Amino acid sequence: MLSISVEVLQALLPLIVFFIIFQLLYLKFPSSQLAKLFLGISMTALGMILFLYGVYNGFFPVGTEIGSFFGKMEHQWLMIPVGFFLGFLATFAEPAVRVLCYQIEKSSSGYIRSKLMLYTLSISVAVFVSIGMAKLVYGIPFLYIIVPGYLLAIALMWLSDKDFIAIAFDAGGVATGPMAVTFLMSMAVGVASAQEGRDPIIDGFGMIALIALAPIIFVMLLGVYIRYIGGKDNV
């Protein structure tokens, strides 16, 4: 816990110093507002400490053990639907994804509804986690998935509604949040460690790259639908 607290303080301290400098030179917030800000920063620090402690002592070992369990199963194809289910749940529960969806609806004045984006992102990650599990089960080279995926993303940039292109790439970064990194990646490493002939370094990693690619493709596919079929009034 002490080492985690030090890491969090090291991350937040430069931001606090930066804010204090701006407060003294430009912002000049009243003392009541400063009290609220520093209370919020303190709660953020405490939340980060508790979250990281839970990640290191909960999500990492649990994800690895779940991956090891499925990796030793006789019918390993079952990891594909399991990956879909867990990928959907991890994204649906990701706080950063919900914040992004809220910001999209707010910024678009309700044109792009938050629930539509939430389900689009959750399903996209679920599909690509299942693809990642298929890669582990059948030994598909990573390049055979990631290169065509990004070529498809580049092609969709020319076809998609322009309102969705920037959102798609931001969504790709947001989807690779703490839930995905801590749980799904550790599960993939656990699966690769349990399977004969699989290298945890070569085969276990790459899941986060697939998760980052998933929203890019699916959000722009939504943009293609809106541009050519659905119409903006049906979003």
Short mmCIF file of N, CA and C in Angstrom, two decimals, residues 70-233:
data_model
loop_
_atom_site.label_atom_id
_atom_site.label_comp_id
_atom_site.label_asym_id
_atom_site.label_seq_id
_atom_site.Cartn_x
_atom_site.Cartn_y
_atom_site.Cartn_z
N PHE A 70 -9.41 -21.69 -18.20
CA PHE A 70 -9.94 -21.92 -19.54
C PHE A 70 -8.87 -22.45 -20.49
N GLY A 71 -7.63 -22.08 -20.24
CA GLY A 71 -6.55 -22.57 -21.10
C GLY A 71 -6.32 -24.06 -20.97
N LYS A 72 -6.71 -24.65 -19.84
CA LYS A 72 -6.53 -26.08 -19.61
C LYS A 72 -7.75 -26.90 -19.99
N MET A 73 -8.82 -26.26 -20.43
CA MET A 73 -10.04 -26.98 -20.79
C MET A 73 -9.82 -27.82 -22.04
N GLU A 74 -10.57 -28.92 -22.12
CA GLU A 74 -10.47 -29.78 -23.29
C GLU A 74 -11.06 -29.10 -24.51
N HIS A 75 -12.22 -28.47 -24.34
CA HIS A 75 -12.88 -27.78 -25.45
C HIS A 75 -12.49 -26.30 -25.39
N GLN A 76 -11.34 -25.99 -25.95
CA GLN A 76 -10.80 -24.65 -25.82
C GLN A 76 -11.55 -23.62 -26.67
N TRP A 77 -12.36 -24.08 -27.61
CA TRP A 77 -13.15 -23.13 -28.41
C TRP A 77 -14.14 -22.37 -27.53
N LEU A 78 -14.43 -22.91 -26.34
CA LEU A 78 -15.34 -22.21 -25.43
C LEU A 78 -14.78 -20.87 -24.98
N MET A 79 -13.46 -20.68 -25.10
CA MET A 79 -12.87 -19.40 -24.72
C MET A 79 -13.35 -18.26 -25.62
N ILE A 80 -13.79 -18.58 -26.83
CA ILE A 80 -14.24 -17.53 -27.76
C ILE A 80 -15.55 -16.89 -27.27
N PRO A 81 -16.61 -17.66 -26.98
CA PRO A 81 -17.80 -17.01 -26.42
C PRO A 81 -17.58 -16.43 -25.03
N VAL A 82 -16.73 -17.09 -24.23
CA VAL A 82 -16.41 -16.53 -22.91
C VAL A 82 -15.71 -15.18 -23.06
N GLY A 83 -14.79 -15.09 -24.02
CA GLY A 83 -14.12 -13.82 -24.28
C GLY A 83 -15.09 -12.74 -24.71
N PHE A 84 -16.08 -13.12 -25.53
CA PHE A 84 -17.10 -12.14 -25.94
C PHE A 84 -17.85 -11.62 -24.73
N PHE A 85 -18.29 -12.53 -23.87
CA PHE A 85 -19.07 -12.16 -22.68
C PHE A 85 -18.26 -11.26 -21.75
N LEU A 86 -17.02 -11.65 -21.45
CA LEU A 86 -16.20 -10.87 -20.51
C LEU A 86 -15.77 -9.54 -21.13
N GLY A 87 -15.53 -9.53 -22.44
CA GLY A 87 -15.17 -8.28 -23.09
C GLY A 87 -16.30 -7.27 -23.04
N PHE A 88 -17.53 -7.76 -23.23
CA PHE A 88 -18.68 -6.87 -23.14
C PHE A 88 -18.83 -6.31 -21.74
N LEU A 89 -18.74 -7.18 -20.74
CA LEU A 89 -18.93 -6.74 -19.36
C LEU A 89 -17.84 -5.76 -18.92
N ALA A 90 -16.59 -6.05 -19.29
CA ALA A 90 -15.49 -5.18 -18.87
C ALA A 90 -15.64 -3.78 -19.45
N THR A 91 -16.06 -3.69 -20.69
CA THR A 91 -16.24 -2.37 -21.32
C THR A 91 -17.48 -1.67 -20.79
N PHE A 92 -18.54 -2.42 -20.59
CA PHE A 92 -19.79 -1.85 -20.08
C PHE A 92 -19.59 -1.27 -18.69
N ALA A 93 -18.67 -1.86 -17.92
CA ALA A 93 -18.41 -1.39 -16.56
C ALA A 93 -17.29 -0.35 -16.49
N GLU A 94 -16.65 -0.06 -17.62
CA GLU A 94 -15.51 0.86 -17.62
C GLU A 94 -15.98 2.30 -17.37
N PRO A 95 -15.55 2.93 -16.28
CA PRO A 95 -16.00 4.31 -16.01
C PRO A 95 -15.62 5.31 -17.10
N ALA A 96 -14.42 5.18 -17.65
CA ALA A 96 -13.98 6.13 -18.68
C ALA A 96 -14.85 6.04 -19.93
N VAL A 97 -15.32 4.85 -20.25
CA VAL A 97 -16.20 4.69 -21.42
C VAL A 97 -17.51 5.43 -21.20
N ARG A 98 -18.05 5.34 -20.00
CA ARG A 98 -19.31 6.02 -19.69
C ARG A 98 -19.13 7.54 -19.72
N VAL A 99 -17.98 8.01 -19.24
CA VAL A 99 -17.70 9.45 -19.29
C VAL A 99 -17.62 9.91 -20.74
N LEU A 100 -16.95 9.14 -21.58
CA LEU A 100 -16.84 9.50 -23.00
C LEU A 100 -18.22 9.54 -23.65
N CYS A 101 -19.05 8.54 -23.39
CA CYS A 101 -20.38 8.50 -23.99
C CYS A 101 -21.22 9.69 -23.54
N TYR A 102 -21.09 10.06 -22.28
CA TYR A 102 -21.82 11.23 -21.78
C TYR A 102 -21.34 12.50 -22.47
N GLN A 103 -20.02 12.63 -22.63
CA GLN A 103 -19.47 13.81 -23.29
C GLN A 103 -19.89 13.88 -24.75
N ILE A 104 -19.97 12.73 -25.41
CA ILE A 104 -20.38 12.71 -26.82
C ILE A 104 -21.83 13.19 -26.95
N GLU A 105 -22.71 12.68 -26.09
CA GLU A 105 -24.11 13.10 -26.15
C GLU A 105 -24.25 14.58 -25.82
N LYS A 106 -23.50 15.04 -24.82
CA LYS A 106 -23.59 16.45 -24.43
C LYS A 106 -23.05 17.35 -25.53
N SER A 107 -21.90 17.00 -26.10
CA SER A 107 -21.28 17.84 -27.12
C SER A 107 -22.07 17.86 -28.41
N SER A 108 -22.76 16.75 -28.70
CA SER A 108 -23.55 16.68 -29.93
C SER A 108 -24.98 17.15 -29.73
N SER A 109 -25.27 17.71 -28.55
CA SER A 109 -26.62 18.20 -28.22
C SER A 109 -27.68 17.11 -28.39
N GLY A 110 -27.30 15.89 -28.01
CA GLY A 110 -28.23 14.77 -28.08
C GLY A 110 -28.31 14.08 -29.41
N TYR A 111 -27.55 14.57 -30.41
CA TYR A 111 -27.56 13.96 -31.75
C TYR A 111 -27.05 12.51 -31.71
N ILE A 112 -25.97 12.27 -30.93
CA ILE A 112 -25.45 10.92 -30.75
C ILE A 112 -25.74 10.53 -29.30
N ARG A 113 -26.65 9.59 -29.11
CA ARG A 113 -27.08 9.24 -27.77
C ARG A 113 -26.02 8.40 -27.04
N SER A 114 -25.90 8.62 -25.75
CA SER A 114 -24.87 7.96 -24.97
C SER A 114 -25.07 6.45 -24.91
N LYS A 115 -26.33 6.00 -24.82
CA LYS A 115 -26.58 4.55 -24.76
C LYS A 115 -26.17 3.86 -26.04
N LEU A 116 -26.41 4.51 -27.17
CA LEU A 116 -26.00 3.94 -28.45
C LEU A 116 -24.49 3.76 -28.49
N MET A 117 -23.75 4.77 -28.05
CA MET A 117 -22.29 4.68 -28.05
C MET A 117 -21.80 3.64 -27.05
N LEU A 118 -22.46 3.56 -25.88
CA LEU A 118 -22.03 2.60 -24.86
C LEU A 118 -22.17 1.18 -25.38
N TYR A 119 -23.30 0.86 -26.00
CA TYR A 119 -23.49 -0.49 -26.51
C TYR A 119 -22.61 -0.76 -27.74
N THR A 120 -22.38 0.26 -28.55
CA THR A 120 -21.48 0.08 -29.70
C THR A 120 -20.07 -0.25 -29.24
N LEU A 121 -19.57 0.49 -28.25
CA LEU A 121 -18.22 0.24 -27.75
C LEU A 121 -18.14 -1.11 -27.05
N SER A 122 -19.14 -1.45 -26.26
CA SER A 122 -19.12 -2.72 -25.53
C SER A 122 -19.14 -3.91 -26.48
N ILE A 123 -20.00 -3.84 -27.50
CA ILE A 123 -20.08 -4.94 -28.45
C ILE A 123 -18.80 -5.03 -29.28
N SER A 124 -18.23 -3.88 -29.64
CA SER A 124 -17.00 -3.90 -30.44
C SER A 124 -15.87 -4.57 -29.69
N VAL A 125 -15.70 -4.21 -28.43
CA VAL A 125 -14.64 -4.84 -27.64
C VAL A 125 -14.92 -6.32 -27.44
N ALA A 126 -16.19 -6.67 -27.22
CA ALA A 126 -16.54 -8.08 -27.06
C ALA A 126 -16.15 -8.89 -28.29
N VAL A 127 -16.44 -8.35 -29.48
CA VAL A 127 -16.10 -9.05 -30.72
C VAL A 127 -14.59 -9.24 -30.84
N PHE A 128 -13.83 -8.19 -30.54
CA PHE A 128 -12.38 -8.29 -30.74
C PHE A 128 -11.70 -9.09 -29.63
N VAL A 129 -12.27 -9.13 -28.44
CA VAL A 129 -11.72 -10.02 -27.41
C VAL A 129 -11.94 -11.47 -27.83
N SER A 130 -13.10 -11.77 -28.40
CA SER A 130 -13.34 -13.13 -28.90
C SER A 130 -12.39 -13.47 -30.04
N ILE A 131 -12.08 -12.47 -30.88
CA ILE A 131 -11.08 -12.69 -31.93
C ILE A 131 -9.70 -12.96 -31.32
N GLY A 132 -9.38 -12.21 -30.26
CA GLY A 132 -8.12 -12.44 -29.56
C GLY A 132 -8.05 -13.83 -28.96
N MET A 133 -9.17 -14.32 -28.43
CA MET A 133 -9.20 -15.68 -27.90
C MET A 133 -9.05 -16.72 -29.01
N ALA A 134 -9.68 -16.43 -30.17
CA ALA A 134 -9.50 -17.33 -31.31
C ALA A 134 -8.04 -17.37 -31.75
N LYS A 135 -7.37 -16.23 -31.66
CA LYS A 135 -5.94 -16.19 -31.98
C LYS A 135 -5.14 -17.12 -31.07
N LEU A 136 -5.50 -17.13 -29.79
CA LEU A 136 -4.81 -18.00 -28.84
C LEU A 136 -5.13 -19.47 -29.08
N VAL A 137 -6.39 -19.74 -29.35
CA VAL A 137 -6.82 -21.14 -29.52
C VAL A 137 -6.23 -21.76 -30.77
N TYR A 138 -6.26 -21.03 -31.87
CA TYR A 138 -5.87 -21.61 -33.16
C TYR A 138 -4.49 -21.16 -33.63
N GLY A 139 -3.79 -20.36 -32.82
CA GLY A 139 -2.43 -19.95 -33.16
C GLY A 139 -2.36 -19.02 -34.35
N ILE A 140 -3.33 -18.14 -34.50
CA ILE A 140 -3.34 -17.19 -35.62
C ILE A 140 -2.28 -16.12 -35.37
N PRO A 141 -1.39 -15.85 -36.31
CA PRO A 141 -0.38 -14.80 -36.11
C PRO A 141 -1.03 -13.43 -35.89
N PHE A 142 -0.46 -12.68 -34.99
CA PHE A 142 -1.01 -11.37 -34.63
C PHE A 142 -1.08 -10.43 -35.83
N LEU A 143 -0.07 -10.50 -36.69
CA LEU A 143 -0.03 -9.60 -37.86
C LEU A 143 -1.20 -9.85 -38.80
N TYR A 144 -1.70 -11.08 -38.85
CA TYR A 144 -2.80 -11.41 -39.75
C TYR A 144 -4.11 -10.76 -39.29
N ILE A 145 -4.13 -10.29 -38.06
CA ILE A 145 -5.34 -9.63 -37.54
C ILE A 145 -5.16 -8.12 -37.51
N ILE A 146 -4.03 -7.66 -36.96
CA ILE A 146 -3.89 -6.22 -36.71
C ILE A 146 -3.68 -5.43 -37.99
N VAL A 147 -2.94 -5.97 -38.96
CA VAL A 147 -2.70 -5.23 -40.20
C VAL A 147 -3.97 -5.05 -41.02
N PRO A 148 -4.73 -6.13 -41.31
CA PRO A 148 -6.01 -5.92 -42.01
C PRO A 148 -6.98 -5.04 -41.22
N GLY A 149 -6.91 -5.12 -39.89
CA GLY A 149 -7.79 -4.29 -39.08
C GLY A 149 -7.54 -2.81 -39.28
N TYR A 150 -6.29 -2.41 -39.26
CA TYR A 150 -5.98 -0.99 -39.44
C TYR A 150 -6.16 -0.56 -40.89
N LEU A 151 -5.95 -1.46 -41.84
CA LEU A 151 -6.26 -1.11 -43.23
C LEU A 151 -7.76 -0.86 -43.40
N LEU A 152 -8.57 -1.67 -42.73
CA LEU A 152 -10.02 -1.45 -42.76
C LEU A 152 -10.37 -0.12 -42.10
N ALA A 153 -9.69 0.20 -40.98
CA ALA A 153 -9.96 1.47 -40.30
C ALA A 153 -9.63 2.66 -41.20
N ILE A 154 -8.52 2.57 -41.93
CA ILE A 154 -8.13 3.64 -42.84
C ILE A 154 -9.16 3.80 -43.96
N ALA A 155 -9.64 2.66 -44.49
CA ALA A 155 -10.65 2.72 -45.55
C ALA A 155 -11.95 3.34 -45.03
N LEU A 156 -12.32 3.00 -43.80
CA LEU A 156 -13.56 3.53 -43.24
C LEU A 156 -13.50 5.03 -43.00
N MET A 157 -12.30 5.57 -42.84
CA MET A 157 -12.17 7.02 -42.66
C MET A 157 -12.71 7.77 -43.87
N TRP A 158 -12.61 7.18 -45.05
CA TRP A 158 -13.10 7.84 -46.26
C TRP A 158 -14.60 7.66 -46.44
N LEU A 159 -15.18 6.67 -45.76
CA LEU A 159 -16.58 6.33 -45.97
C LEU A 159 -17.49 6.82 -44.85
N SER A 160 -16.93 6.97 -43.66
CA SER A 160 -17.75 7.26 -42.49
C SER A 160 -18.18 8.73 -42.46
N ASP A 161 -19.29 8.97 -41.76
CA ASP A 161 -19.70 10.35 -41.47
C ASP A 161 -18.58 11.03 -40.69
N LYS A 162 -18.23 12.25 -41.06
CA LYS A 162 -17.07 12.92 -40.47
C LYS A 162 -17.21 13.14 -38.97
N ASP A 163 -18.45 13.21 -38.46
CA ASP A 163 -18.66 13.42 -37.04
C ASP A 163 -18.17 12.24 -36.21
N PHE A 164 -18.03 11.07 -36.83
CA PHE A 164 -17.69 9.87 -36.07
C PHE A 164 -16.21 9.51 -36.12
N ILE A 165 -15.44 10.15 -37.00
CA ILE A 165 -14.04 9.72 -37.19
C ILE A 165 -13.20 10.04 -35.96
N ALA A 166 -13.22 11.27 -35.50
CA ALA A 166 -12.43 11.64 -34.33
C ALA A 166 -12.93 10.91 -33.09
N ILE A 167 -14.25 10.76 -32.97
CA ILE A 167 -14.81 10.02 -31.83
C ILE A 167 -14.29 8.60 -31.82
N ALA A 168 -14.19 7.99 -33.00
CA ALA A 168 -13.75 6.60 -33.10
C ALA A 168 -12.35 6.41 -32.53
N PHE A 169 -11.44 7.29 -32.88
CA PHE A 169 -10.06 7.13 -32.42
C PHE A 169 -9.93 7.45 -30.93
N ASP A 170 -10.70 8.42 -30.44
CA ASP A 170 -10.70 8.68 -29.00
C ASP A 170 -11.28 7.49 -28.25
N ALA A 171 -12.33 6.89 -28.79
CA ALA A 171 -12.96 5.75 -28.15
C ALA A 171 -11.99 4.57 -28.05
N GLY A 172 -11.12 4.44 -29.05
CA GLY A 172 -10.14 3.38 -29.01
C GLY A 172 -9.21 3.50 -27.83
N GLY A 173 -8.82 4.74 -27.51
CA GLY A 173 -7.96 4.94 -26.34
C GLY A 173 -8.70 4.77 -25.04
N VAL A 174 -9.95 5.22 -24.99
CA VAL A 174 -10.73 5.14 -23.75
C VAL A 174 -11.08 3.69 -23.42
N ALA A 175 -11.35 2.87 -24.43
CA ALA A 175 -11.74 1.48 -24.19
C ALA A 175 -10.63 0.68 -23.53
N THR A 176 -9.39 1.08 -23.74
CA THR A 176 -8.26 0.39 -23.11
C THR A 176 -8.01 0.98 -21.73
N GLY A 177 -9.05 1.02 -20.93
CA GLY A 177 -8.98 1.57 -19.59
C GLY A 177 -8.57 0.53 -18.56
N PRO A 178 -8.68 0.86 -17.29
CA PRO A 178 -8.22 -0.03 -16.22
C PRO A 178 -8.89 -1.40 -16.22
N MET A 179 -10.18 -1.46 -16.51
CA MET A 179 -10.87 -2.75 -16.51
C MET A 179 -10.30 -3.68 -17.58
N ALA A 180 -10.11 -3.15 -18.79
CA ALA A 180 -9.60 -3.97 -19.89
C ALA A 180 -8.16 -4.38 -19.64
N VAL A 181 -7.33 -3.43 -19.25
CA VAL A 181 -5.91 -3.71 -19.08
C VAL A 181 -5.67 -4.68 -17.94
N THR A 182 -6.34 -4.46 -16.82
CA THR A 182 -6.05 -5.28 -15.65
C THR A 182 -6.68 -6.66 -15.73
N PHE A 183 -7.86 -6.76 -16.29
CA PHE A 183 -8.57 -8.05 -16.27
C PHE A 183 -8.37 -8.83 -17.57
N LEU A 184 -8.69 -8.22 -18.71
CA LEU A 184 -8.65 -8.96 -19.97
C LEU A 184 -7.22 -9.31 -20.39
N MET A 185 -6.29 -8.39 -20.18
CA MET A 185 -4.91 -8.70 -20.55
C MET A 185 -4.35 -9.81 -19.67
N SER A 186 -4.59 -9.74 -18.36
CA SER A 186 -4.09 -10.78 -17.47
C SER A 186 -4.74 -12.12 -17.80
N MET A 187 -6.00 -12.11 -18.22
CA MET A 187 -6.66 -13.35 -18.61
C MET A 187 -6.02 -13.95 -19.86
N ALA A 188 -5.70 -13.09 -20.84
CA ALA A 188 -5.06 -13.59 -22.06
C ALA A 188 -3.68 -14.18 -21.75
N VAL A 189 -2.93 -13.52 -20.88
CA VAL A 189 -1.62 -14.05 -20.49
C VAL A 189 -1.78 -15.38 -19.77
N GLY A 190 -2.83 -15.49 -18.91
CA GLY A 190 -3.09 -16.75 -18.22
C GLY A 190 -3.43 -17.87 -19.17
N VAL A 191 -4.23 -17.57 -20.20
CA VAL A 191 -4.57 -18.58 -21.21
C VAL A 191 -3.32 -19.04 -21.94
N ALA A 192 -2.49 -18.11 -22.37
CA ALA A 192 -1.28 -18.47 -23.11
C ALA A 192 -0.31 -19.26 -22.24
N SER A 193 -0.26 -18.94 -20.94
CA SER A 193 0.64 -19.66 -20.04
C SER A 193 0.20 -21.09 -19.83
N ALA A 194 -1.11 -21.34 -19.89
CA ALA A 194 -1.63 -22.67 -19.60
C ALA A 194 -1.61 -23.60 -20.80
N GLN A 195 -1.50 -23.03 -22.01
CA GLN A 195 -1.56 -23.85 -23.21
C GLN A 195 -0.18 -24.32 -23.62
N GLU A 196 -0.10 -25.56 -24.06
CA GLU A 196 1.15 -26.10 -24.56
C GLU A 196 1.47 -25.48 -25.92
N GLY A 197 2.73 -25.15 -26.11
CA GLY A 197 3.16 -24.59 -27.38
C GLY A 197 2.88 -23.11 -27.54
N ARG A 198 2.40 -22.44 -26.48
CA ARG A 198 2.13 -21.01 -26.54
C ARG A 198 3.11 -20.27 -25.65
N ASP A 199 3.61 -19.16 -26.14
CA ASP A 199 4.54 -18.31 -25.38
C ASP A 199 3.74 -17.16 -24.78
N PRO A 200 3.75 -16.99 -23.45
CA PRO A 200 2.98 -15.89 -22.85
C PRO A 200 3.37 -14.52 -23.38
N ILE A 201 4.63 -14.34 -23.75
CA ILE A 201 5.07 -13.05 -24.27
C ILE A 201 4.58 -12.83 -25.70
N ILE A 202 4.74 -13.84 -26.53
CA ILE A 202 4.36 -13.70 -27.95
C ILE A 202 2.85 -13.79 -28.13
N ASP A 203 2.22 -14.76 -27.47
CA ASP A 203 0.81 -15.02 -27.69
C ASP A 203 -0.10 -14.33 -26.68
N GLY A 204 0.39 -14.08 -25.47
CA GLY A 204 -0.46 -13.51 -24.42
C GLY A 204 -0.72 -12.03 -24.60
N PHE A 205 0.25 -11.32 -25.14
CA PHE A 205 0.08 -9.88 -25.33
C PHE A 205 -0.49 -9.60 -26.73
N GLY A 206 -0.94 -8.37 -26.91
CA GLY A 206 -1.60 -8.01 -28.16
C GLY A 206 -3.10 -7.82 -27.97
N MET A 207 -3.63 -8.30 -26.84
CA MET A 207 -5.06 -8.15 -26.58
C MET A 207 -5.47 -6.68 -26.47
N ILE A 208 -4.63 -5.86 -25.84
CA ILE A 208 -4.98 -4.46 -25.66
C ILE A 208 -4.97 -3.73 -27.00
N ALA A 209 -4.07 -4.13 -27.90
CA ALA A 209 -4.06 -3.53 -29.25
C ALA A 209 -5.36 -3.85 -29.98
N LEU A 210 -5.86 -5.06 -29.81
CA LEU A 210 -7.13 -5.42 -30.44
C LEU A 210 -8.29 -4.65 -29.83
N ILE A 211 -8.24 -4.48 -28.50
CA ILE A 211 -9.30 -3.72 -27.82
C ILE A 211 -9.28 -2.26 -28.28
N ALA A 212 -8.09 -1.70 -28.48
CA ALA A 212 -7.99 -0.32 -28.96
C ALA A 212 -8.50 -0.18 -30.39
N LEU A 213 -8.32 -1.22 -31.19
CA LEU A 213 -8.75 -1.17 -32.59
C LEU A 213 -10.27 -1.33 -32.71
N ALA A 214 -10.86 -2.10 -31.80
CA ALA A 214 -12.29 -2.44 -31.92
C ALA A 214 -13.21 -1.23 -32.02
N PRO A 215 -13.14 -0.25 -31.09
CA PRO A 215 -14.05 0.90 -31.21
C PRO A 215 -13.80 1.74 -32.45
N ILE A 216 -12.55 1.80 -32.90
CA ILE A 216 -12.24 2.58 -34.10
C ILE A 216 -13.05 2.07 -35.28
N ILE A 217 -13.05 0.75 -35.45
CA ILE A 217 -13.76 0.15 -36.58
C ILE A 217 -15.27 0.26 -36.39
N PHE A 218 -15.75 -0.10 -35.22
CA PHE A 218 -17.21 -0.16 -35.02
C PHE A 218 -17.85 1.22 -35.00
N VAL A 219 -17.20 2.20 -34.41
CA VAL A 219 -17.78 3.55 -34.40
C VAL A 219 -17.82 4.12 -35.81
N MET A 220 -16.78 3.87 -36.60
CA MET A 220 -16.81 4.37 -37.97
C MET A 220 -17.79 3.57 -38.83
N LEU A 221 -18.01 2.29 -38.52
CA LEU A 221 -19.07 1.55 -39.20
C LEU A 221 -20.44 2.15 -38.88
N LEU A 222 -20.61 2.58 -37.64
CA LEU A 222 -21.82 3.30 -37.27
C LEU A 222 -21.94 4.59 -38.08
N GLY A 223 -20.80 5.27 -38.26
CA GLY A 223 -20.79 6.49 -39.08
C GLY A 223 -21.13 6.21 -40.52
N VAL A 224 -20.70 5.07 -41.05
CA VAL A 224 -21.06 4.68 -42.42
C VAL A 224 -22.56 4.44 -42.51
N TYR A 225 -23.10 3.76 -41.53
CA TYR A 225 -24.55 3.51 -41.51
C TYR A 225 -25.34 4.82 -41.48
N ILE A 226 -24.89 5.74 -40.63
CA ILE A 226 -25.58 7.03 -40.51
C ILE A 226 -25.49 7.81 -41.82
N ARG A 227 -24.33 7.74 -42.46
CA ARG A 227 -24.10 8.54 -43.67
C ARG A 227 -24.91 8.04 -44.85
N TYR A 228 -25.01 6.71 -45.00
CA TYR A 228 -25.58 6.17 -46.23
C TYR A 228 -26.96 5.52 -46.06
N ILE A 229 -27.30 5.13 -44.81
CA ILE A 229 -28.53 4.34 -44.64
C ILE A 229 -29.47 4.96 -43.62
N GLY A 230 -28.95 5.17 -42.41
CA GLY A 230 -29.82 5.50 -41.30
C GLY A 230 -30.34 6.91 -41.30
N GLY A 231 -29.47 7.85 -41.63
CA GLY A 231 -29.87 9.25 -41.52
C GLY A 231 -29.64 9.76 -40.11
N LYS A 232 -29.33 11.02 -39.99
CA LYS A 232 -28.97 11.57 -38.70
C LYS A 232 -30.14 11.61 -37.72
N ASP A 233 -31.34 11.60 -38.19
CA ASP A 233 -32.49 11.67 -37.30
C ASP A 233 -32.73 10.35 -36.59
#
